[in-house]
Structures are given as C-alpha cells and as structure tokens.
PDB file of C-alpha atoms in Angstrom:
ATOM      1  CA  UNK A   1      79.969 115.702  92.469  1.00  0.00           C
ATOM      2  CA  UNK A   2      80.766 112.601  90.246  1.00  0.00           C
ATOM      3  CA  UNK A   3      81.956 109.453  91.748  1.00  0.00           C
ATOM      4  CA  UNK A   4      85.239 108.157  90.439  1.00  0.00           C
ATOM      5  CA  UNK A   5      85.271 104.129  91.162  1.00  0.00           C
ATOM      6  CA  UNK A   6      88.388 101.892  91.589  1.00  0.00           C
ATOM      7  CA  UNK A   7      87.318 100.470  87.453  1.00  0.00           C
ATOM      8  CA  UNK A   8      87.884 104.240  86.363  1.00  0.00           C
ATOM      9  CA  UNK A   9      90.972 104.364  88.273  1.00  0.00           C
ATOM     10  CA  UNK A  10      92.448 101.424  87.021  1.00  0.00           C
ATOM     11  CA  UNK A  11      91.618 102.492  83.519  1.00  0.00           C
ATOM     12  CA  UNK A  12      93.308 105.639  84.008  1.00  0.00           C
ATOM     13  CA  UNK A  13      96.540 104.338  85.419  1.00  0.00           C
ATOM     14  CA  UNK A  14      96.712 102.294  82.467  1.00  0.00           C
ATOM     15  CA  UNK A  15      96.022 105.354  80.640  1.00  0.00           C
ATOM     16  CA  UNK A  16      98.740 107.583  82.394  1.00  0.00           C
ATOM     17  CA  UNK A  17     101.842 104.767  82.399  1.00  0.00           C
ATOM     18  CA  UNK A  18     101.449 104.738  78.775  1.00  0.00           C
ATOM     19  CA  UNK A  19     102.321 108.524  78.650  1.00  0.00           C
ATOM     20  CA  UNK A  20     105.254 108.252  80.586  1.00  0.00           C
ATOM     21  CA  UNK A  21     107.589 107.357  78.135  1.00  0.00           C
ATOM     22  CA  UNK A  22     110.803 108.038  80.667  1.00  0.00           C
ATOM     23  CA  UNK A  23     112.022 106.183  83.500  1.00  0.00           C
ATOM     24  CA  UNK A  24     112.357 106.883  86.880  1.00  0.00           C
ATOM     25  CA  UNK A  25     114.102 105.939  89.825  1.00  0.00           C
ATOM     26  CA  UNK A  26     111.889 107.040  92.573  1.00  0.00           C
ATOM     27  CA  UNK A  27     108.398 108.211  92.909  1.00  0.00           C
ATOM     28  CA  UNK A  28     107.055 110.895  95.834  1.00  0.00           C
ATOM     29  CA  UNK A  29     103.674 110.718  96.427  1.00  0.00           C
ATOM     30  CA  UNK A  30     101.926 113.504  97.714  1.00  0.00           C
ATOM     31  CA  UNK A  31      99.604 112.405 101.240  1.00  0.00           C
ATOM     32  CA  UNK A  32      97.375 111.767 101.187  1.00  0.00           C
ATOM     33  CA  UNK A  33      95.554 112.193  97.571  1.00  0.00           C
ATOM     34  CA  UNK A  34      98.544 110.555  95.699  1.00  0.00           C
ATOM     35  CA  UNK A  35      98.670 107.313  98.037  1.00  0.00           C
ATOM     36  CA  UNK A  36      97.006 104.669  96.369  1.00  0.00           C
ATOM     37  CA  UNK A  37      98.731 106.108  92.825  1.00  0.00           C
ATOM     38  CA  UNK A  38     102.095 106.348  93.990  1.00  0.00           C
ATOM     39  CA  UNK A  39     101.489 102.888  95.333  1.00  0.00           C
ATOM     40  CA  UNK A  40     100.098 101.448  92.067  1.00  0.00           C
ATOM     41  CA  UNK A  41     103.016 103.236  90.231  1.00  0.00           C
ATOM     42  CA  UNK A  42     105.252 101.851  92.154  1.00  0.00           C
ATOM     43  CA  UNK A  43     104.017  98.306  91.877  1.00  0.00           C
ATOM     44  CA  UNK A  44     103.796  99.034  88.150  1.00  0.00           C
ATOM     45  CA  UNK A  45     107.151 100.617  87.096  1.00  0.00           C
ATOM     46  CA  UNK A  46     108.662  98.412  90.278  1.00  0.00           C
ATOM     47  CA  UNK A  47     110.328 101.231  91.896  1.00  0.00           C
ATOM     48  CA  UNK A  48     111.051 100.473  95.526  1.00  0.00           C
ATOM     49  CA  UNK A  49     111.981 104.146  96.254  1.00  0.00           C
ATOM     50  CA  UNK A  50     107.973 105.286  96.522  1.00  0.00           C
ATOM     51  CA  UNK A  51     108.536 108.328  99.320  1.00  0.00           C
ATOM     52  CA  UNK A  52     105.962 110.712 100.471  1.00  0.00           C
ATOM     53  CA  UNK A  53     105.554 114.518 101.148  1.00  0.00           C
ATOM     54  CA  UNK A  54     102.755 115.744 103.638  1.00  0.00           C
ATOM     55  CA  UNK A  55     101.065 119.101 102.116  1.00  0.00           C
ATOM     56  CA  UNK A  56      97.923 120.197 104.213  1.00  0.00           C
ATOM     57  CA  UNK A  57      96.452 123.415 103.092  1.00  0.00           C
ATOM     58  CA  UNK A  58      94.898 125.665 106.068  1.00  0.00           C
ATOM     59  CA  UNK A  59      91.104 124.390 106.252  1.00  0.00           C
ATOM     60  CA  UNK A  60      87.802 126.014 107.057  1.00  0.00           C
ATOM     61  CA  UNK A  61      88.141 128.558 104.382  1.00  0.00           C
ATOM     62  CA  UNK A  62      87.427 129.303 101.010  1.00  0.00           C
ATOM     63  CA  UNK A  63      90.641 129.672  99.089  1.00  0.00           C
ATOM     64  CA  UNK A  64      93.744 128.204 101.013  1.00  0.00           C
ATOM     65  CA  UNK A  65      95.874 130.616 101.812  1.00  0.00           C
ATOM     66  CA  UNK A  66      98.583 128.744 102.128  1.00  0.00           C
ATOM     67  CA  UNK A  67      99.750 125.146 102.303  1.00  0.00           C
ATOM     68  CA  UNK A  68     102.312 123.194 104.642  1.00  0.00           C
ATOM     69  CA  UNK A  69     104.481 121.119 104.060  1.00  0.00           C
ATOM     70  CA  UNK A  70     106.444 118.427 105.930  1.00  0.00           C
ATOM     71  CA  UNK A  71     108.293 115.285 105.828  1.00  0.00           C
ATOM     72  CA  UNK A  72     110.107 115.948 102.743  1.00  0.00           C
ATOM     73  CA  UNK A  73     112.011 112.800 101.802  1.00  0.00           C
ATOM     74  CA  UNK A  74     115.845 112.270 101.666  1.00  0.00           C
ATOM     75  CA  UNK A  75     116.418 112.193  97.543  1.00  0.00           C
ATOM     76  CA  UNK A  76     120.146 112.113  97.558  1.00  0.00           C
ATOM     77  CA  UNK A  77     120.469 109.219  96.280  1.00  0.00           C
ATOM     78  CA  UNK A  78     117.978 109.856  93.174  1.00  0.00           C
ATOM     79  CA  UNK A  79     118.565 110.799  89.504  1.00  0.00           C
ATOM     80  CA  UNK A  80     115.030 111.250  88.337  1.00  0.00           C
ATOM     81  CA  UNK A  81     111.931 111.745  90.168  1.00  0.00           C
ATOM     82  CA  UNK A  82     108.170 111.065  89.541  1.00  0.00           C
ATOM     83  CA  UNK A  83     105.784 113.347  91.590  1.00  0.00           C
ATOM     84  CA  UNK A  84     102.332 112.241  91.696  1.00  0.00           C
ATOM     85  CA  UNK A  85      98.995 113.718  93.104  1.00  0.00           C
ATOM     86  CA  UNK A  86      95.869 112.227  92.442  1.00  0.00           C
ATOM     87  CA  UNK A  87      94.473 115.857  91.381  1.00  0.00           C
ATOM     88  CA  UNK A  88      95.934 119.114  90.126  1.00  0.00           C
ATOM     89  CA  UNK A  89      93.185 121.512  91.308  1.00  0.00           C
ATOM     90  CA  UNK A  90      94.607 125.312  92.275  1.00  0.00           C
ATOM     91  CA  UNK A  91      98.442 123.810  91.662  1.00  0.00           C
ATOM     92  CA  UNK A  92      99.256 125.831  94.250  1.00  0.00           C
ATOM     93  CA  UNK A  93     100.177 121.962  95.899  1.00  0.00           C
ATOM     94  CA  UNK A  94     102.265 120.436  93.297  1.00  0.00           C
ATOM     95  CA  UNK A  95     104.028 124.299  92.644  1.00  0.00           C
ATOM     96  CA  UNK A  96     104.891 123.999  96.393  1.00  0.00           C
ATOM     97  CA  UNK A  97     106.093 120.688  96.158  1.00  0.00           C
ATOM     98  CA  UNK A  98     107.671 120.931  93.261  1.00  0.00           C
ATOM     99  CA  UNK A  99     109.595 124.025  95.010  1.00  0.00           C
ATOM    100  CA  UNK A 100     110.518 121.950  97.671  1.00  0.00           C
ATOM    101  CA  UNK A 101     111.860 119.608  96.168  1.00  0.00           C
ATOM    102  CA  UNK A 102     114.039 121.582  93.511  1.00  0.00           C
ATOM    103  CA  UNK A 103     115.302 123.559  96.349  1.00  0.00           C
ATOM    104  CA  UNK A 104     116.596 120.815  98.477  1.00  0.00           C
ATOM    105  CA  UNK A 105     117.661 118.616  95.615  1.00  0.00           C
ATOM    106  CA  UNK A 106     118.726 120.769  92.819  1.00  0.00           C
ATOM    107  CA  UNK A 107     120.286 118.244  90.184  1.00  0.00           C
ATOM    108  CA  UNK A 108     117.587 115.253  90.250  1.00  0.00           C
ATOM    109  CA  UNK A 109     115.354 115.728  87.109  1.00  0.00           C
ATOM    110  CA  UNK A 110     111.488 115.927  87.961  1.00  0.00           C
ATOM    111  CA  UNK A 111     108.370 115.345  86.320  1.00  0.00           C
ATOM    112  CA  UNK A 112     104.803 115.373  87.862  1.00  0.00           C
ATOM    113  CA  UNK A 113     101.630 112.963  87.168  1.00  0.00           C
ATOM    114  CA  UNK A 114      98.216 112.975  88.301  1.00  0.00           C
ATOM    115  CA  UNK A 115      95.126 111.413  87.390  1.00  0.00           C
ATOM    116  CA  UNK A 116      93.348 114.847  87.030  1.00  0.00           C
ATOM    117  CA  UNK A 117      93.648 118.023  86.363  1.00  0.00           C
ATOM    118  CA  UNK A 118      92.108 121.699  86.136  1.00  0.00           C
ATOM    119  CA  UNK A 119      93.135 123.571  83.541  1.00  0.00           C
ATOM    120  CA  UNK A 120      93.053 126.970  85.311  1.00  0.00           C
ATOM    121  CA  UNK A 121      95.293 125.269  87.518  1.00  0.00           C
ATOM    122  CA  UNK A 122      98.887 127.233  87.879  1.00  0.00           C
ATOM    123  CA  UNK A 123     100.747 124.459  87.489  1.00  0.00           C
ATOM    124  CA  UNK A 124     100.376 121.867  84.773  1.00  0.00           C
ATOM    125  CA  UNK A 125     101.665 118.368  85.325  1.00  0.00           C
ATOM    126  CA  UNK A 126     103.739 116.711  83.009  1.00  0.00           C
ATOM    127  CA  UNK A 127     101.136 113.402  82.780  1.00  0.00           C
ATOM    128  CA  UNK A 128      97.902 113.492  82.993  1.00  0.00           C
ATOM    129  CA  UNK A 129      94.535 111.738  82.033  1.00  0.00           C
ATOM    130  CA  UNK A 130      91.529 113.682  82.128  1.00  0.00           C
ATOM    131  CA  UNK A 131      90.589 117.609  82.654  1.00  0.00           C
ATOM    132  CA  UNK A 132      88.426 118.143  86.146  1.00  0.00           C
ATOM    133  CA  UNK A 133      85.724 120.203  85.727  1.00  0.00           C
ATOM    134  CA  UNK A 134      83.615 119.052  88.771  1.00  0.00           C
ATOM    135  CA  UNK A 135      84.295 117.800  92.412  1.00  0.00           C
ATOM    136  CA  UNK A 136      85.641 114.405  92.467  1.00  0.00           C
ATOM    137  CA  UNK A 137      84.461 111.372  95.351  1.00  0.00           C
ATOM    138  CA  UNK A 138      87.308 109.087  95.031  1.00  0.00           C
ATOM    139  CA  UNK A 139      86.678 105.397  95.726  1.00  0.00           C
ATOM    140  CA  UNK A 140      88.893 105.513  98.771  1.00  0.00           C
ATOM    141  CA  UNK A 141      87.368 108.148 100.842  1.00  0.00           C
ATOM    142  CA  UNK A 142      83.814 106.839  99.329  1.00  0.00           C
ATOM    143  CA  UNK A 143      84.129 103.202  99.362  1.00  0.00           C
ATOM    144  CA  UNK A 144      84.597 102.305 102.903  1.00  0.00           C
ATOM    145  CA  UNK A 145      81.425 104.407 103.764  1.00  0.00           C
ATOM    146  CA  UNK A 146      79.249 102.198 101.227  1.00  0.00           C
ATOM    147  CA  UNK A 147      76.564 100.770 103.374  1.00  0.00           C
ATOM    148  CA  UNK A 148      75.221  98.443 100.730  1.00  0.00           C
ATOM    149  CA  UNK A 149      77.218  95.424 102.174  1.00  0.00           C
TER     150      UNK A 149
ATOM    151  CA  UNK B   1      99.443  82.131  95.592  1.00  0.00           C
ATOM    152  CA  UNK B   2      96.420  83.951  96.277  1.00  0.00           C
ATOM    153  CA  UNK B   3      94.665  86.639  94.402  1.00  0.00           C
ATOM    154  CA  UNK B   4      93.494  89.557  97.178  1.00  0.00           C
ATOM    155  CA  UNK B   5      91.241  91.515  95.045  1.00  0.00           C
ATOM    156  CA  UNK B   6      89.518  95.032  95.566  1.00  0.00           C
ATOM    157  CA  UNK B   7      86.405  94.162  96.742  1.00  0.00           C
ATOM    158  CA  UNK B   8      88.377  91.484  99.171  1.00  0.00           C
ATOM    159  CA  UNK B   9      90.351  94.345 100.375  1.00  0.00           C
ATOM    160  CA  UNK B  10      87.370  96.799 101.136  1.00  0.00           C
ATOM    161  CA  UNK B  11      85.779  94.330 103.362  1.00  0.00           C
ATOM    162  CA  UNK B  12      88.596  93.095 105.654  1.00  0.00           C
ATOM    163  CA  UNK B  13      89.161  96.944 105.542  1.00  0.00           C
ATOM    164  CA  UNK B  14      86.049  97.371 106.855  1.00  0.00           C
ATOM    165  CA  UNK B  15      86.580  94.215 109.762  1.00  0.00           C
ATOM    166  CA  UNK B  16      89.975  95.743 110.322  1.00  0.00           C
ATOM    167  CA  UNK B  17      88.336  99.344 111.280  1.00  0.00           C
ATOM    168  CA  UNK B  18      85.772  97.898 113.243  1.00  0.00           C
ATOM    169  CA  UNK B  19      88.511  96.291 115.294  1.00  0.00           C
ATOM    170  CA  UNK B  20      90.291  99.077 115.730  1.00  0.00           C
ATOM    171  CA  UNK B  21      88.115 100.889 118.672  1.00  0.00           C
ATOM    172  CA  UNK B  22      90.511 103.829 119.998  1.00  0.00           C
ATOM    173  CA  UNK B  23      91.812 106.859 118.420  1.00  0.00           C
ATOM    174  CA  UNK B  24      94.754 107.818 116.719  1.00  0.00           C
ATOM    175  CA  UNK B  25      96.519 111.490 115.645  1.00  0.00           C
ATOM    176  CA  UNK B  26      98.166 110.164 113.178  1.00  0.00           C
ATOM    177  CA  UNK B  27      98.989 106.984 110.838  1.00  0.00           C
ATOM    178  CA  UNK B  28     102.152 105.990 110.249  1.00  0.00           C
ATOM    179  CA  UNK B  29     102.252 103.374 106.599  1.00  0.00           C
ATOM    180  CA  UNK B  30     105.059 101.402 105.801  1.00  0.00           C
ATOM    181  CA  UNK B  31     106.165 102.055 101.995  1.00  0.00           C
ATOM    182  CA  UNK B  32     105.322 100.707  99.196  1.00  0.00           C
ATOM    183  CA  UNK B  33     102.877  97.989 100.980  1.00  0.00           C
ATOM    184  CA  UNK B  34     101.380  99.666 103.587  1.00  0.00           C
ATOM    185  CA  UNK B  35     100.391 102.918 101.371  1.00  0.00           C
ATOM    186  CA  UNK B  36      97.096 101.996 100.013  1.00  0.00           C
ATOM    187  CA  UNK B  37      95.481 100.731 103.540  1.00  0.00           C
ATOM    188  CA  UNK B  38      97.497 103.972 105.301  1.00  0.00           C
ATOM    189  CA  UNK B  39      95.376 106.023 102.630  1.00  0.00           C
ATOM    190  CA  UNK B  40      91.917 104.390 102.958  1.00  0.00           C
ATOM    191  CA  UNK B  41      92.247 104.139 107.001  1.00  0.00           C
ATOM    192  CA  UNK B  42      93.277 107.975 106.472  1.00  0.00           C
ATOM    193  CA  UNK B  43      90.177 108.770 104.266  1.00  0.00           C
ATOM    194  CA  UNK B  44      88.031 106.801 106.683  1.00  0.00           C
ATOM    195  CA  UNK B  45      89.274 108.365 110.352  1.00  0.00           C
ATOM    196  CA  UNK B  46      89.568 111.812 108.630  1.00  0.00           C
ATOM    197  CA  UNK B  47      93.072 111.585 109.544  1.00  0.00           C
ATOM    198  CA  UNK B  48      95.223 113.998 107.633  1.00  0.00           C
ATOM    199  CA  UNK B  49      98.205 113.604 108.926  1.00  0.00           C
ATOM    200  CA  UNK B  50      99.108 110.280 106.862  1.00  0.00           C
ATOM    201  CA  UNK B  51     103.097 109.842 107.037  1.00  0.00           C
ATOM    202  CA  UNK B  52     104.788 107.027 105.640  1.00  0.00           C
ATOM    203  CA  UNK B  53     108.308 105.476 106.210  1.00  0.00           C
ATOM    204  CA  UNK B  54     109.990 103.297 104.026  1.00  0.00           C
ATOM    205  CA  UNK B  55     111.288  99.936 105.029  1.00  0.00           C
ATOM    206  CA  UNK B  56     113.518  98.058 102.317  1.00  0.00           C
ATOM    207  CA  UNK B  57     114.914  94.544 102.979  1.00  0.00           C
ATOM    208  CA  UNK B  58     117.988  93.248 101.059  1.00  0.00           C
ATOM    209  CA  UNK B  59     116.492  91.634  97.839  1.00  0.00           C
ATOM    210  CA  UNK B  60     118.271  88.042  96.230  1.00  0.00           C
ATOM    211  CA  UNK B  61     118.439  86.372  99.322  1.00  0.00           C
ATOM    212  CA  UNK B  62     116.136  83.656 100.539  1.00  0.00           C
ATOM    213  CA  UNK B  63     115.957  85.423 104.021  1.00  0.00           C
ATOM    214  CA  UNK B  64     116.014  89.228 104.788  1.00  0.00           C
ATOM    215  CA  UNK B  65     118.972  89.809 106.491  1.00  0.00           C
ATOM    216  CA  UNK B  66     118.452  92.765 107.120  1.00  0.00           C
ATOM    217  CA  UNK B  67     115.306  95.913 106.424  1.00  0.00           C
ATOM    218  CA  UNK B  68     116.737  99.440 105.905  1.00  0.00           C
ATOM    219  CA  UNK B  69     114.954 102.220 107.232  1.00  0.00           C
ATOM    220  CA  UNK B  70     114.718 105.529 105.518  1.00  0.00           C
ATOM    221  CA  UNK B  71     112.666 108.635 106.013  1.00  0.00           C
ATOM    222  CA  UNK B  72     111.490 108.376 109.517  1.00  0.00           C
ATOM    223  CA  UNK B  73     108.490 111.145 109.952  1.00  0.00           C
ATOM    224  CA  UNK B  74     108.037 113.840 112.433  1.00  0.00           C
ATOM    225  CA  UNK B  75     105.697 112.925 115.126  1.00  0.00           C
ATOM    226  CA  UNK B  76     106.583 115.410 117.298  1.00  0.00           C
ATOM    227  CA  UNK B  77     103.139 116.903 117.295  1.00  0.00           C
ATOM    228  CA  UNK B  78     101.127 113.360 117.704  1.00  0.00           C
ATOM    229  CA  UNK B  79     100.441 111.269 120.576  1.00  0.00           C
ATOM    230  CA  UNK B  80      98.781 108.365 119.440  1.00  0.00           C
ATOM    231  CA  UNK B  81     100.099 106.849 116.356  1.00  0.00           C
ATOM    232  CA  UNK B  82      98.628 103.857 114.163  1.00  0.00           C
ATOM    233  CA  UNK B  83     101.455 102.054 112.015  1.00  0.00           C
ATOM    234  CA  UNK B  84      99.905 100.186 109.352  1.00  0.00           C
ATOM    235  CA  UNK B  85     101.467  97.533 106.480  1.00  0.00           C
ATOM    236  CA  UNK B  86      99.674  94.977 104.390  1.00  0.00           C
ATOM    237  CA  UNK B  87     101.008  92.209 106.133  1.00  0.00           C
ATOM    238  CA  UNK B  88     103.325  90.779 109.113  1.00  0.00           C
ATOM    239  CA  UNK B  89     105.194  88.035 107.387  1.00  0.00           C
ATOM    240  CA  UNK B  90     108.398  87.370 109.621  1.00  0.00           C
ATOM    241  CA  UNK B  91     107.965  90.571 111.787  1.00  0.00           C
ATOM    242  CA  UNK B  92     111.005  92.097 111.105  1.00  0.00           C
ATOM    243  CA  UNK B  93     110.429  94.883 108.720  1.00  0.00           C
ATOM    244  CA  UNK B  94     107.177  96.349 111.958  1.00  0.00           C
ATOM    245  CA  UNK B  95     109.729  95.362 114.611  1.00  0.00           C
ATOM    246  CA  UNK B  96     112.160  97.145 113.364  1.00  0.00           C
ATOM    247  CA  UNK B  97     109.760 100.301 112.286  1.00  0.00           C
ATOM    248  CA  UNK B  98     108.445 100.280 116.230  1.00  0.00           C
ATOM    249  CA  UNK B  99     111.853 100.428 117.488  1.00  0.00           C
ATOM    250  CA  UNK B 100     112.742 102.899 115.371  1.00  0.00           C
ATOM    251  CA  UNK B 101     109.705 105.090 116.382  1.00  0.00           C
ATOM    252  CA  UNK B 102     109.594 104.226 119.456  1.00  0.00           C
ATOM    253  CA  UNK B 103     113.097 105.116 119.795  1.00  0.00           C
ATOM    254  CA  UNK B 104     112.753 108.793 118.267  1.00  0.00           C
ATOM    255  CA  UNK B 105     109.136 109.855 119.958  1.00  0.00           C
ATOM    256  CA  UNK B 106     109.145 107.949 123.238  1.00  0.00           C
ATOM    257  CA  UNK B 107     105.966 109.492 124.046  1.00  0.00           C
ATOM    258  CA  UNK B 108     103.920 108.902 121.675  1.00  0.00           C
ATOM    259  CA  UNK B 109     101.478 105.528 122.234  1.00  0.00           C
ATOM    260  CA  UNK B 110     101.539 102.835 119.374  1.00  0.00           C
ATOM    261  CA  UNK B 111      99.707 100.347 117.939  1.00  0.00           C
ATOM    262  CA  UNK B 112      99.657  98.598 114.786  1.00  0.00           C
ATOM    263  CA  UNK B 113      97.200  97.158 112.446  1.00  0.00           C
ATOM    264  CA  UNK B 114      97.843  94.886 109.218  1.00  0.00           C
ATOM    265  CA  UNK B 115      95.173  92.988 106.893  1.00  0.00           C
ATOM    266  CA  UNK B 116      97.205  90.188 106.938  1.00  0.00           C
ATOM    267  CA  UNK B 117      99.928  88.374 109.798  1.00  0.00           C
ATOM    268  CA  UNK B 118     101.384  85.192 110.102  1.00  0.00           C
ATOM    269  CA  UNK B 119     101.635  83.588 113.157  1.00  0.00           C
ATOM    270  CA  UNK B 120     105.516  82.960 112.863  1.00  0.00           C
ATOM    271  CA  UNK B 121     105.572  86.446 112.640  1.00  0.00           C
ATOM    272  CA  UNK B 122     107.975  87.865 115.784  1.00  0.00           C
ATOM    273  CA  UNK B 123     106.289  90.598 115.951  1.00  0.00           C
ATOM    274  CA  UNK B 124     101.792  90.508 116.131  1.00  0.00           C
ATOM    275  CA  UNK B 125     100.029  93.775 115.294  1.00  0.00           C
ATOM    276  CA  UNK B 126      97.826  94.817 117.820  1.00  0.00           C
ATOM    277  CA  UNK B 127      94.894  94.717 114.911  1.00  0.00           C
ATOM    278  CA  UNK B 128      94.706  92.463 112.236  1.00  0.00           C
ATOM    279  CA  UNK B 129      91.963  90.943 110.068  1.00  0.00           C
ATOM    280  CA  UNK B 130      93.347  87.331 108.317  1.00  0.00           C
ATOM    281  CA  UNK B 131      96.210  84.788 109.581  1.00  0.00           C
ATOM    282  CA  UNK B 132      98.343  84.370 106.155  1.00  0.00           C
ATOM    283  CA  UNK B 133      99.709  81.063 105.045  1.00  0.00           C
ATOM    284  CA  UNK B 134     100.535  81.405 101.069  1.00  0.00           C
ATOM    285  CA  UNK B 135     101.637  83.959  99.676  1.00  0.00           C
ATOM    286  CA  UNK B 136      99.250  87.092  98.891  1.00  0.00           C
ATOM    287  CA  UNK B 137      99.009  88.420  95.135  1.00  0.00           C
ATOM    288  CA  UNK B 138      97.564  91.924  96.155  1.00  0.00           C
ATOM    289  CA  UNK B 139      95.344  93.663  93.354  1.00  0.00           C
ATOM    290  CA  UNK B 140      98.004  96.769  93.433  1.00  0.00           C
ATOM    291  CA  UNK B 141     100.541  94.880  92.241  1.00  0.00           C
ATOM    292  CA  UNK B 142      98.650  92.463  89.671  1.00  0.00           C
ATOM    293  CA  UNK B 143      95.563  94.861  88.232  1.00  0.00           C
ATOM    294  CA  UNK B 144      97.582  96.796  86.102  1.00  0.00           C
ATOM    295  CA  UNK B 145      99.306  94.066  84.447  1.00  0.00           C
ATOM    296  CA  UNK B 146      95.447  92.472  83.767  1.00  0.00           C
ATOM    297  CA  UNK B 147      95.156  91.710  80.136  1.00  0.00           C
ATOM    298  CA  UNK B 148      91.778  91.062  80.089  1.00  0.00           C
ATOM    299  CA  UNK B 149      90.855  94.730  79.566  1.00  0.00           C
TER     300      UNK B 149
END
C-alpha cells in the first residue's frame, strides 16, 4: 500500500497536461476516483463542460463481475471529449465507459487520461503518468482520516 | 483575493464534517466547484453514490442573469441527499439546483453544505464552515499554474 499525497498529485497533473497535446471541449470524470482530476483539469484547460459518469462495480467480491453505470451525461453538444479516472486498474471501467459513451454519442472524438495505470489492464488510456504496480491510498480518502492535527 | 490552500481546505473540511451530524444516501456536487469537496465528503462518509450536476451562469456580465442547469442525476433510489458547492456567493446557482431537485424527487430530504457562504447570499446552506467577503483563489484553480516548482 503506498500513500500517494496531494504534492505527488500535483506533480503528476503537471506531468499528464503536458502530454495532452489536443484540445478538448469537455471533460467526464468518472465518480468518484476521477473527481478531484477532472476538477483540476478543468480548472487547468478552463473547460466549463466537466460532467460525470457514476460506475460502481458489484462489491464484496474478488473480481467484479460486472460494473454499473449511471448518470451518463448529455454530450450533444460536444466535439471532443476527455475521459479521466484517477486509475486504470482491470479497465474493465474505462472499457465500459468508454462503450457508453461511443454508443450514445457516436461522432464526438474521445480520449482517456488517468494518473495511473496497470499495464495488464484491458484498456490502455491515451494519457497517463505512472505504471501501478501496488495498491494506491489517495490523499482524499486518506487525508481527512489523518489524526495528527 | 485570498489564497485557500490544501491544507486550509482539509481542515474546514474536517469542521464542515463535524457539523454535518445526520446521514445522507447520496451527495449531490455542483460542477466544476463543488467536485473536489463532493469527492472528499464521498471518500470520508463512504458514500459511493457521488453524482454531480452542472450549474453554468452566463459569463461577461457583471451579474449572473441567469445559471443553466444541465445533467440533473437520478435520485430515484436515495432519500436523503447532501448537495455540496465550494461556496454560496449570491445563492442563485444552490437555489436554483434545490428547486430543480426538489422539483424532480419530491421525496427525497435535502440539505446542503458549502466551505464557504456569504451572508447576502439568498439562499444559506444548512452547513457551512467560513462567512466569505473577498474573493476566494482556491488551490484547484491556482496550483497548477504555480511556477515555483
């Protein structure tokens, strides 16, 4: 388990805007590991148009079996579209997503970014920063359960 | 203008949670502002279901005439819902958001919870941790543009 602090993150934001060399006009964020990025992105690239997606895989088992999605955003008005995820673990996620979205807006052009990913993952992103090999504690489910102030 | 940093953020986070004594089913954040705090608040109440909504005011006038809302979520399944945004500034853009909810799941309880209100505001979230009289430079939209690193 490695900690991953909000320093690192910053770093690696910096990191991943400077390998997307393309613009986009809206950014979906997948909820809720691609919150704070999308948000950041947003800021950064100052798109307005930062939409969600809910995916929650079935929990209490090993392997998820299957993941759910809801909430997919109107993209109608959208030419190109950045996908982010703070993690590509299985890809089974962003390929669902990524689905989704192609399905119900054929025509917009879509890449995907996240901060990590796992190369025996079945879908690579188009941006990323640094390979996973271990089980990340992000700073925002870590942070506010810091008892040390 | 003010400088809210990260570390400024995680406490009032921290005030704001311990202010907010019921449960909720789900959180509802306003995009983009509201989508770092809705993520944290998420992390922290082990709230999955994290839906967002996006509210966009007409830009290039001194006053918002107006907010557009887009991408309302399904709450159909929740009953008590948590609306969150960075701040209340005039009220208009959480007024508008709680009408619209209100107005699409009539049975669901809300409440809503900001870091940061202004007591001008028309509308007051029912949690909130500072009263906001300059304008706030939040660390999402001013870390990435640091130089210094």
């Amino acid at each position: 388990m490695r900690y991953y602090s909000y320093d690192e993150f910053l770093q690696d934001v910096k990191s991943l805007i400077k390998r997307i060399d393309e613009d986009f006009d809206a950014i979906v964020a997948i909820s809720r590991g691609g919150l704070t990025l999308g948000h950041f992105l947003g800021e950064y690239f100052d798109i307005r148009a930062v939409y969600t997606i809910n995916a929650i895989g079935y929990e209490g088992q090993k392997k998820l079996a299957c993941v759910t999605l809801a909430n997919t955003p109107d993209l109608s008005c959208h030419k190109r579209v950045l996908v982010v995820d703070e993690i590509v673990d299985s890809g089974d996620t962003l390929q669902q997503v990524m689905d989704e979205l192609k399905s119900k807006f054929p025509d917009i052009i879509y890449k995907s970014a996240a901060l990590f990913y796992k190369p025996s993952a079945r879908y690579r992103p188009d941006f990323f920063v640094q390979y996973a090999d271990e089980w990340i504690d992000f700073f925002w489910a870590r942070d506010l359960h810091d008892t040390h102030d």
